[in-house]
CSV table of C-alpha atoms and ligand atoms in Angstrom, one decimal:
chain,number,residue,atom,x,y,z
M,1,MET,CA,-88.9,88.7,-89.9
M,2,ASP,CA,-89.5,89.2,-93.4
M,3,VAL,CA,-91.4,93.1,-93.3
M,4,ASN,CA,-91.6,92.8,-97.3
M,5,ALA,CA,-93.7,89.3,-97.0
M,6,ASN,CA,-95.4,90.7,-93.7
M,7,ALA,CA,-94.5,87.8,-92.3
M,8,LEU,CA,-92.6,86.9,-89.6
M,9,LEU,CA,-90.0,83.4,-90.1
M,10,ILE,CA,-90.2,80.9,-86.2
M,11,ARG,CA,-87.2,78.5,-86.8
M,12,PRO,CA,-87.0,78.7,-90.2
M,13,THR,CA,-85.0,76.1,-92.3
M,14,PRO,CA,-81.8,75.9,-93.4
M,15,ASP,CA,-83.0,76.8,-97.0
M,16,MET,CA,-85.6,79.1,-96.1
M,17,ASP,CA,-82.3,80.6,-94.1
M,18,GLU,CA,-80.6,80.7,-97.7
M,19,ALA,CA,-83.3,82.1,-99.6
M,20,PHE,CA,-83.6,85.1,-97.2
M,21,ASP,CA,-80.2,85.9,-97.7
M,22,ASN,CA,-80.2,85.9,-101.4
M,23,LYS,CA,-83.4,88.1,-101.0
M,24,LEU,CA,-81.8,90.2,-98.7
M,25,HIS,CA,-78.3,90.5,-101.0
M,26,VAL,CA,-80.8,91.3,-104.4
M,27,THR,CA,-82.5,94.1,-102.3
M,28,GLN,CA,-79.2,95.9,-101.8
M,29,LYS,CA,-77.5,95.6,-104.6
M,30,ARG,CA,-81.1,97.5,-106.1
M,31,ARG,CA,-80.6,99.7,-103.4
M,32,ALA,CA,-77.2,100.9,-104.1
M,33,GLU,CA,-78.5,100.7,-108.1
M,34,PHE,CA,-81.2,103.3,-107.1
M,35,ALA,CA,-78.6,104.9,-105.1
M,36,ALA,CA,-76.2,105.4,-107.7
M,37,MET,CA,-78.8,106.9,-109.9
M,38,ARG,CA,-79.8,109.6,-107.7
M,39,ASP,CA,-78.1,112.5,-110.1
M,40,LEU,CA,-78.7,111.0,-113.2
M,41,PRO,CA,-82.5,112.7,-114.9
M,42,SER,CA,-85.7,110.9,-115.1
M,43,VAL,CA,-85.7,110.4,-118.8
M,44,THR,CA,-87.1,107.4,-121.3
M,45,ALA,CA,-84.8,105.9,-123.6
M,46,ASP,CA,-86.7,107.5,-126.4
M,47,GLY,CA,-85.7,110.9,-124.8
M,48,GLN,CA,-89.3,111.8,-122.6
M,49,ARG,CA,-88.3,113.4,-119.4
M,50,VAL,CA,-90.9,112.4,-116.7
M,51,GLU,CA,-90.5,114.9,-113.4
M,52,LEU,CA,-90.4,113.1,-110.6
M,53,MET,CA,-91.7,114.8,-107.3
M,54,VAL,CA,-92.2,113.5,-103.9
M,55,ASN,CA,-95.3,113.5,-101.6
M,56,ALA,CA,-94.4,114.9,-98.0
M,57,GLY,CA,-96.3,116.1,-95.0
M,58,LEU,CA,-93.3,117.1,-92.5
M,59,ARG,CA,-91.0,119.4,-92.3
M,60,GLU,CA,-88.2,116.4,-92.1
M,61,ASP,CA,-89.9,115.3,-95.3
M,62,ALA,CA,-88.1,117.5,-97.3
M,63,GLN,CA,-84.7,116.3,-96.8
M,64,ALA,CA,-85.9,113.4,-98.7
M,65,LEU,CA,-85.5,115.6,-101.8
M,66,ASP,CA,-82.0,115.3,-101.9
M,67,MET,CA,-81.4,111.8,-100.7
M,68,VAL,CA,-83.4,110.8,-103.8
M,69,GLY,CA,-82.7,113.2,-106.1
M,70,ALA,CA,-86.5,114.3,-106.9
M,71,ASP,CA,-87.7,117.0,-108.9
M,72,GLY,CA,-89.7,118.6,-106.1
M,73,ILE,CA,-92.2,118.1,-103.3
M,74,GLY,CA,-95.8,117.0,-105.9
M,75,LEU,CA,-98.0,117.2,-103.1
M,76,PHE,CA,-97.4,118.8,-99.8
M,77,ARG,CA,-100.4,117.3,-97.2
M,78,THR,CA,-100.8,120.4,-95.1
M,79,GLU,CA,-103.2,118.6,-92.6
M,80,PHE,CA,-100.1,117.1,-91.1
M,81,GLN,CA,-99.5,119.9,-89.0
M,82,PHE,CA,-102.6,119.8,-87.8
M,83,LEU,CA,-103.3,116.4,-87.2
M,84,VAL,CA,-100.2,116.0,-85.2
M,85,SER,CA,-101.3,119.0,-82.9
M,86,ALA,CA,-102.5,119.8,-79.9
M,87,THR,CA,-104.4,122.8,-80.8
M,88,LEU,CA,-105.3,124.6,-83.7
M,89,PRO,CA,-101.5,125.3,-84.9
M,90,GLN,CA,-101.4,129.3,-85.5
M,91,ARG,CA,-101.3,131.0,-88.5
M,92,GLU,CA,-96.9,132.2,-87.4
M,93,LYS,CA,-96.6,128.3,-86.9
M,94,GLN,CA,-97.9,127.3,-90.2
M,95,GLN,CA,-96.0,130.2,-92.2
M,96,ARG,CA,-93.1,128.7,-90.2
M,97,LEU,CA,-93.3,125.2,-91.6
M,98,TYR,CA,-93.8,126.5,-95.2
M,99,LYS,CA,-91.4,128.6,-95.2
M,100,ASP,CA,-88.6,125.5,-94.0
M,101,VAL,CA,-90.1,123.4,-96.4
M,102,LEU,CA,-89.5,125.8,-99.3
M,103,ASP,CA,-86.3,126.9,-98.0
M,104,ALA,CA,-85.2,123.0,-98.1
M,105,ALA,CA,-86.4,123.0,-101.6
M,106,GLY,CA,-84.3,125.5,-102.8
M,107,ASP,CA,-85.4,126.3,-106.7
M,108,ARG,CA,-87.9,123.0,-106.9
M,109,PRO,CA,-91.4,123.5,-107.1
M,110,VAL,CA,-92.8,122.7,-103.6
M,111,ILE,CA,-97.1,122.1,-104.3
M,112,PHE,CA,-98.7,122.8,-101.0
M,113,ARG,CA,-102.5,121.1,-100.7
M,114,THR,CA,-104.6,122.8,-98.5
M,115,VAL,CA,-106.0,121.0,-95.6
M,116,ASP,CA,-107.4,118.0,-96.3
M,117,ILE,CA,-109.5,117.6,-92.8
M,118,GLY,CA,-112.6,116.6,-92.0
M,119,GLY,CA,-114.3,113.1,-92.1
M,120,ASP,CA,-111.9,110.5,-91.2
M,121,LYS,CA,-109.2,112.7,-90.3
M,122,ALA,CA,-111.2,114.7,-87.4
M,123,LEU,CA,-109.4,117.1,-85.4
M,124,PRO,CA,-110.0,116.5,-81.7
M,125,TYR,CA,-109.8,120.4,-80.7
M,126,MET,CA,-112.4,121.5,-83.9
M,127,GLN,CA,-115.8,121.3,-82.8
M,128,ARG,CA,-118.3,119.3,-84.1
M,129,GLU,CA,-122.3,119.4,-83.7
M,130,ASP,CA,-124.1,116.1,-82.4
M,131,ASP,CA,-125.9,116.1,-86.0
M,132,GLU,CA,-122.4,116.3,-88.0
M,133,HIS,CA,-122.5,112.4,-87.2
M,134,GLU,CA,-121.3,111.3,-90.6
M,135,ASP,CA,-121.8,107.2,-92.0
M,136,ASN,CA,-119.6,108.0,-94.5
M,137,PRO,CA,-116.8,110.4,-93.5
M,138,ALA,CA,-114.8,109.9,-96.9
M,139,MET,CA,-117.4,111.1,-98.9
M,140,GLY,CA,-118.7,113.8,-96.0
M,141,TRP,CA,-117.9,117.1,-95.4
M,142,ARG,CA,-114.4,117.1,-95.6
M,143,ALA,CA,-111.6,119.1,-97.4
M,144,LEU,CA,-112.4,122.0,-99.7
M,145,ARG,CA,-116.0,121.3,-98.6
M,146,LEU,CA,-115.0,122.3,-94.8
M,147,ALA,CA,-112.8,124.6,-96.0
M,148,LEU,CA,-115.0,127.0,-97.7
M,149,ASP,CA,-117.7,126.5,-95.3
M,150,ARG,CA,-115.3,127.5,-92.2
M,151,ASP,CA,-113.4,129.6,-94.4
M,152,ALA,CA,-111.2,131.5,-91.5
M,153,LEU,CA,-109.1,128.4,-91.3
M,154,MET,CA,-108.4,128.5,-95.0
M,155,LYS,CA,-107.7,132.5,-94.8
M,156,ALA,CA,-105.2,131.7,-92.2
M,157,GLN,CA,-103.9,129.1,-93.7
M,158,ALA,CA,-103.7,131.0,-97.5
M,159,ARG,CA,-101.9,134.1,-95.4
M,160,ALA,CA,-99.4,131.7,-94.5
M,161,LEU,CA,-98.7,130.1,-97.3
M,162,LEU,CA,-98.3,134.0,-99.8
M,163,GLU,CA,-96.3,135.3,-96.5
M,164,ALA,CA,-94.0,132.3,-96.5
M,165,ALA,CA,-93.2,131.9,-100.3
M,166,ALA,CA,-92.4,135.9,-100.5
M,167,GLY,CA,-90.1,136.3,-103.4
M,168,LYS,CA,-90.8,132.7,-104.8
M,169,ILE,CA,-93.3,131.3,-106.8
M,170,LEU,CA,-96.3,130.1,-104.8
M,171,HIS,CA,-98.3,126.2,-105.6
M,172,VAL,CA,-101.4,125.7,-104.1
M,173,MET,CA,-103.7,123.3,-104.9
M,174,PHE,CA,-107.3,122.7,-103.4
M,175,PRO,CA,-108.1,119.0,-102.6
M,176,MET,CA,-111.7,117.2,-103.4
M,177,VAL,CA,-112.5,119.7,-105.8
M,178,SER,CA,-116.2,118.3,-106.9
M,179,GLU,CA,-117.2,120.9,-108.9
M,180,PRO,CA,-115.8,124.2,-110.8
M,181,TRP,CA,-117.3,126.5,-108.8
M,182,GLU,CA,-115.4,125.1,-105.6
M,183,TYR,CA,-112.1,125.3,-107.2
M,184,GLU,CA,-113.1,129.2,-108.0
M,185,GLU,CA,-114.1,130.0,-104.6
M,186,ALA,CA,-111.0,128.4,-103.1
M,187,ARG,CA,-108.9,130.5,-105.6
M,188,ALA,CA,-110.7,133.8,-105.0
M,189,LEU,CA,-110.2,133.5,-101.7
M,190,VAL,CA,-106.6,132.9,-101.7
M,191,GLU,CA,-106.6,135.8,-104.2
M,192,HIS,CA,-108.6,137.9,-101.6
M,193,GLN,CA,-105.7,137.1,-98.7
M,194,ARG,CA,-103.0,138.2,-101.8
M,195,GLU,CA,-104.6,141.5,-102.1
M,196,TRP,CA,-105.2,142.3,-98.1
M,197,LEU,CA,-101.4,141.6,-98.1
M,198,LEU,CA,-100.5,143.5,-101.4
M,199,ALA,CA,-102.3,146.6,-99.7
M,200,ARG,CA,-100.2,146.3,-96.1
M,201,LYS,CA,-97.3,146.9,-98.7
M,202,LYS,CA,-96.3,142.8,-97.5
M,203,LYS,CA,-93.6,141.2,-99.9
M,204,LEU,CA,-95.8,138.6,-101.9
M,205,PRO,CA,-94.6,135.7,-104.2
M,206,ILE,CA,-93.6,136.5,-107.0
M,207,ALA,CA,-96.6,134.4,-109.2
M,208,VAL,CA,-99.0,132.0,-107.6
M,209,ARG,CA,-99.7,129.0,-109.5
M,210,TYR,CA,-103.2,127.0,-108.6
M,211,GLY,CA,-103.9,123.5,-109.1
M,212,ALA,CA,-106.9,121.3,-108.7
M,213,MET,CA,-107.2,118.0,-107.4
M,214,LEU,CA,-108.8,115.6,-109.6
M,215,GLU,CA,-110.3,112.9,-106.8
M,216,VAL,CA,-114.1,112.5,-107.6
M,217,PRO,CA,-115.5,111.4,-111.1
M,218,ALA,CA,-117.9,113.9,-111.4
M,219,LEU,CA,-115.1,117.0,-112.0
M,220,ALA,CA,-114.1,115.0,-115.2
M,221,GLU,CA,-117.3,115.8,-116.8
M,222,VAL,CA,-116.9,119.2,-116.3
M,223,LEU,CA,-112.8,119.5,-117.1
M,224,ASP,CA,-114.1,121.7,-120.2
M,225,ILE,CA,-115.1,124.5,-117.7
M,226,LEU,CA,-112.9,123.7,-115.2
M,227,LEU,CA,-109.3,123.6,-117.0
M,228,PRO,CA,-109.2,127.0,-118.4
M,229,ARG,CA,-109.0,128.3,-115.5
M,230,VAL,CA,-106.0,126.0,-113.2
M,231,ASP,CA,-102.6,126.4,-113.7
M,232,PHE,CA,-102.4,122.4,-113.6
M,233,LEU,CA,-104.4,119.2,-112.3
M,234,SER,CA,-103.0,116.7,-110.3
M,235,ILE,CA,-104.6,113.3,-110.4
M,236,GLY,CA,-105.2,112.2,-106.4
M,237,THR,CA,-105.7,107.9,-107.5
M,238,ASN,CA,-106.6,106.9,-103.7
M,239,ASP,CA,-109.7,108.8,-103.5
M,240,LEU,CA,-110.6,108.7,-107.1
M,241,THR,CA,-110.6,105.0,-107.5
M,242,GLN,CA,-112.6,104.3,-104.7
M,243,PHE,CA,-115.0,106.6,-105.8
M,244,LEU,CA,-114.9,105.0,-109.3
M,245,PHE,CA,-114.9,101.3,-107.6
M,246,ALA,CA,-117.5,102.6,-104.9
M,247,ALA,CA,-114.7,100.1,-102.6
M,248,ASP,CA,-113.6,102.3,-99.8
M,249,ARG,CA,-109.6,102.3,-99.9
M,250,ALA,CA,-109.3,101.8,-96.2
M,251,HIS,CA,-111.6,98.5,-96.1
M,252,PRO,CA,-108.9,95.5,-95.9
M,253,LYS,CA,-111.9,93.0,-97.7
M,254,LEU,CA,-111.4,95.4,-100.7
M,255,ALA,CA,-107.7,96.3,-100.7
M,256,GLU,CA,-107.0,94.0,-103.5
M,257,ARG,CA,-110.1,93.2,-104.8
M,258,TYR,CA,-110.2,96.1,-108.0
M,259,ASP,CA,-107.0,96.5,-109.3
M,260,TRP,CA,-105.4,100.0,-110.4
M,261,LEU,CA,-104.4,98.3,-114.1
M,262,SER,CA,-108.3,97.7,-114.5
M,263,ILE,CA,-109.6,98.9,-118.1
M,264,ALA,CA,-111.8,101.0,-116.2
M,265,ILE,CA,-109.3,103.1,-114.2
M,266,LEU,CA,-107.7,103.1,-117.2
M,267,ARG,CA,-109.9,104.3,-119.6
M,268,PHE,CA,-110.8,106.9,-117.2
M,269,LEU,CA,-107.0,108.6,-116.7
M,270,ASP,CA,-107.0,108.0,-120.5
M,271,ARG,CA,-109.5,110.7,-121.1
M,272,VAL,CA,-109.0,112.8,-118.2
M,273,VAL,CA,-105.0,113.2,-119.4
M,274,ARG,CA,-106.1,113.9,-123.3
M,275,THR,CA,-108.8,116.7,-122.6
M,276,CYS,CA,-105.9,118.0,-120.3
M,277,GLN,CA,-103.0,117.8,-123.0
M,278,ALA,CA,-106.6,119.3,-125.8
M,279,HIS,CA,-106.2,122.2,-122.9
M,280,ALA,CA,-102.7,122.3,-123.0
M,281,VAL,CA,-103.1,122.1,-118.9
M,282,PRO,CA,-100.3,120.1,-117.3
M,283,VAL,CA,-101.5,116.9,-115.4
M,284,GLY,CA,-100.1,114.6,-112.7
M,285,VAL,CA,-100.8,111.8,-110.9
M,286,CYS,CA,-100.0,112.5,-106.9
M,287,GLY,CA,-101.5,109.0,-104.9
M,288,GLU,CA,-99.7,105.6,-104.8
M,289,MET,CA,-100.5,104.7,-108.0
M,290,GLY,CA,-97.2,106.0,-109.7
M,291,GLY,CA,-95.5,104.9,-106.5
M,292,ARG,CA,-95.3,101.3,-108.1
M,293,THR,CA,-93.0,100.7,-111.0
M,294,LEU,CA,-96.2,98.7,-113.3
M,295,GLU,CA,-98.3,101.5,-112.7
M,296,ALA,CA,-96.0,104.2,-113.3
M,297,MET,CA,-95.4,102.7,-116.5
M,298,ALA,CA,-99.0,102.2,-117.5
M,299,LEU,CA,-99.7,105.6,-116.6
M,300,ILE,CA,-96.4,106.9,-118.6
M,301,GLY,CA,-98.4,105.1,-121.4
M,302,LEU,CA,-101.1,107.2,-121.1
M,303,GLY,CA,-99.4,110.3,-121.4
M,304,ILE,CA,-98.6,111.1,-117.7
M,305,ARG,CA,-94.8,113.2,-117.4
M,306,ARG,CA,-95.3,114.1,-113.9
M,307,LEU,CA,-95.7,111.6,-111.1
M,308,SER,CA,-95.6,113.0,-106.7
M,309,ILE,CA,-94.5,109.7,-105.1
M,310,THR,CA,-93.3,108.0,-101.7
M,311,PRO,CA,-89.7,108.7,-101.6
M,312,ALA,CA,-89.0,105.2,-101.4
M,313,SER,CA,-90.3,104.7,-104.7
M,314,VAL,CA,-87.9,107.3,-106.7
M,315,GLY,CA,-85.6,104.7,-107.0
M,316,PRO,CA,-87.5,102.3,-108.5
M,317,VAL,CA,-89.4,104.1,-110.7
M,318,LYS,CA,-87.1,106.3,-112.1
M,319,ALA,CA,-84.9,102.7,-112.6
M,320,MET,CA,-87.9,101.8,-114.8
M,321,ILE,CA,-88.5,105.5,-116.9
M,322,ARG,CA,-85.0,104.9,-117.6
M,323,ALA,CA,-85.9,101.3,-119.6
M,324,ILE,CA,-88.5,102.0,-121.3
M,325,ASP,CA,-89.3,103.3,-124.4
M,326,ALA,CA,-92.2,105.7,-123.8
M,327,GLY,CA,-93.4,105.7,-127.7
M,328,GLU,CA,-93.6,101.7,-127.5
M,329,VAL,CA,-95.3,101.8,-124.0
M,330,GLN,CA,-97.7,104.4,-125.4
M,331,ALA,CA,-98.6,102.5,-128.5
M,332,LEU,CA,-99.4,99.0,-126.8
M,333,MET,CA,-101.5,101.2,-123.9
M,334,ARG,CA,-103.3,102.6,-126.7
M,335,ASP,CA,-103.8,98.7,-127.8
M,336,LEU,CA,-104.8,97.3,-124.4
M,337,LEU,CA,-107.5,100.2,-123.9
M,338,ASP,CA,-109.0,99.4,-127.2
M,339,SER,CA,-109.1,95.4,-127.4
M,340,GLY,CA,-110.6,95.8,-124.1
M,341,GLU,CA,-107.8,93.6,-122.9
M,342,ARG,CA,-109.4,91.8,-119.7
M,343,ASP,CA,-105.8,90.9,-117.7
M,344,ILE,CA,-103.6,94.3,-118.6
M,345,ARG,CA,-101.4,93.5,-115.5
M,346,ALA,CA,-100.5,90.5,-116.8
M,347,ARG,CA,-99.8,92.0,-120.0
M,348,LEU,CA,-97.7,94.9,-118.9
M,349,THR,CA,-95.1,92.4,-117.0
M,350,GLN,CA,-95.1,90.0,-120.0
M,351,TRP,CA,-94.2,92.6,-122.5
M,352,ALA,CA,-91.3,94.4,-119.8
M,353,SER,CA,-90.2,91.1,-119.1
M,354,GLU,CA,-89.7,90.6,-122.5
M,355,ARG,CA,-87.5,93.8,-122.8
M,356,HIS,CA,-85.8,92.8,-119.3
M,357,ILE,CA,-87.5,96.3,-117.4
M,358,GLU,CA,-86.7,95.4,-114.0
M,359,LEU,CA,-89.9,96.4,-112.1
M,360,GLY,CA,-88.5,96.1,-108.8
V,1,PEP,C1,-105.5,110.9,-103.0
V,1,PEP,O1,-106.4,110.7,-102.8
V,1,PEP,O2,-104.9,110.1,-104.1
V,1,PEP,C2,-104.2,111.6,-102.6
V,1,PEP,C3,-103.2,111.9,-103.1
V,1,PEP,O3,-104.6,112.2,-101.3
V,1,PEP,P1,-104.5,111.6,-100.3
V,1,PEP,O4,-104.4,110.0,-100.1
V,1,PEP,O5,-104.2,112.9,-98.9
V,1,PEP,O6,-106.4,111.7,-99.8
V,2,MG,MG1,-107.4,112.4,-101.5
């Protein structure tokens, strides 16, 4: 069975057998190379540091940090705990999970994303009224929209996070921010809980850093208003690109139709990165796009210096980072975007192959 190709070979011929063995051998060799790179810095050939963090959602995921040698958790999807539970997880239970994850991460940062539930991530124990049926759940009453309307859930989560991070730096990030006021309200809610705990002489985080996810294209038009208020921005390319192309991210017929390396997406991201740089706000990518080596190379070419990806992608992406000259990739991307190149994927692949940069 070839799980990479999603293929089950029935009665393979000797040729097929041999080809399969070769492939397996190459994969194992590459894996060993990635493992050997675990403790090497994630720095480009011209000395540019690219932070490599992992996406996580379960207590066990924190162990991946050491296994792959990541710089931290760039996206902790807190809704996982809610989705796998038969009843609403109590605040103490949430707090235990957050503390365990922070302890496992040690000095490395963990960016907790407040719950992204609702829409297609419906909770069985959360009552919905009949008029809440949604035709387009991905664009519906989910994430921050739901959290601000049902703020008891968000308040409990904020307290759990603040108490879990006592004596440490707490990073909180809000999903699906569409307008700056939503971010402001969410931040005020967390700050209010902080004051509440302070008044009760509870031990608090030494600092709280607040971030917003850019997943809704409209937010990109008001970054000049939002950025002075945030500590960091994280681009969620899974949702962002489905909204940019109006193409459902889970639809099998559309999965391959629009390319992450399309000029529309790259120009959009380029503008966002430049606006963040102008405001001196750190910006990263935490969608799946950053976990693919060629896409990650393009993102570095746009000026992205923080990627949060699945643990399995850290090895291949780090190998690519250590092989490229970021200045050269940046010049190449500028060229491709300005000239309106049609097949950016082909051009980048060719460029990498001419320099013997492995993208596997
Ligand atoms: C995203 O949308 O890119 C993202 C990281 O969030 P999620 O995949 O959890 O929606
Ligand atoms: Mg998302």
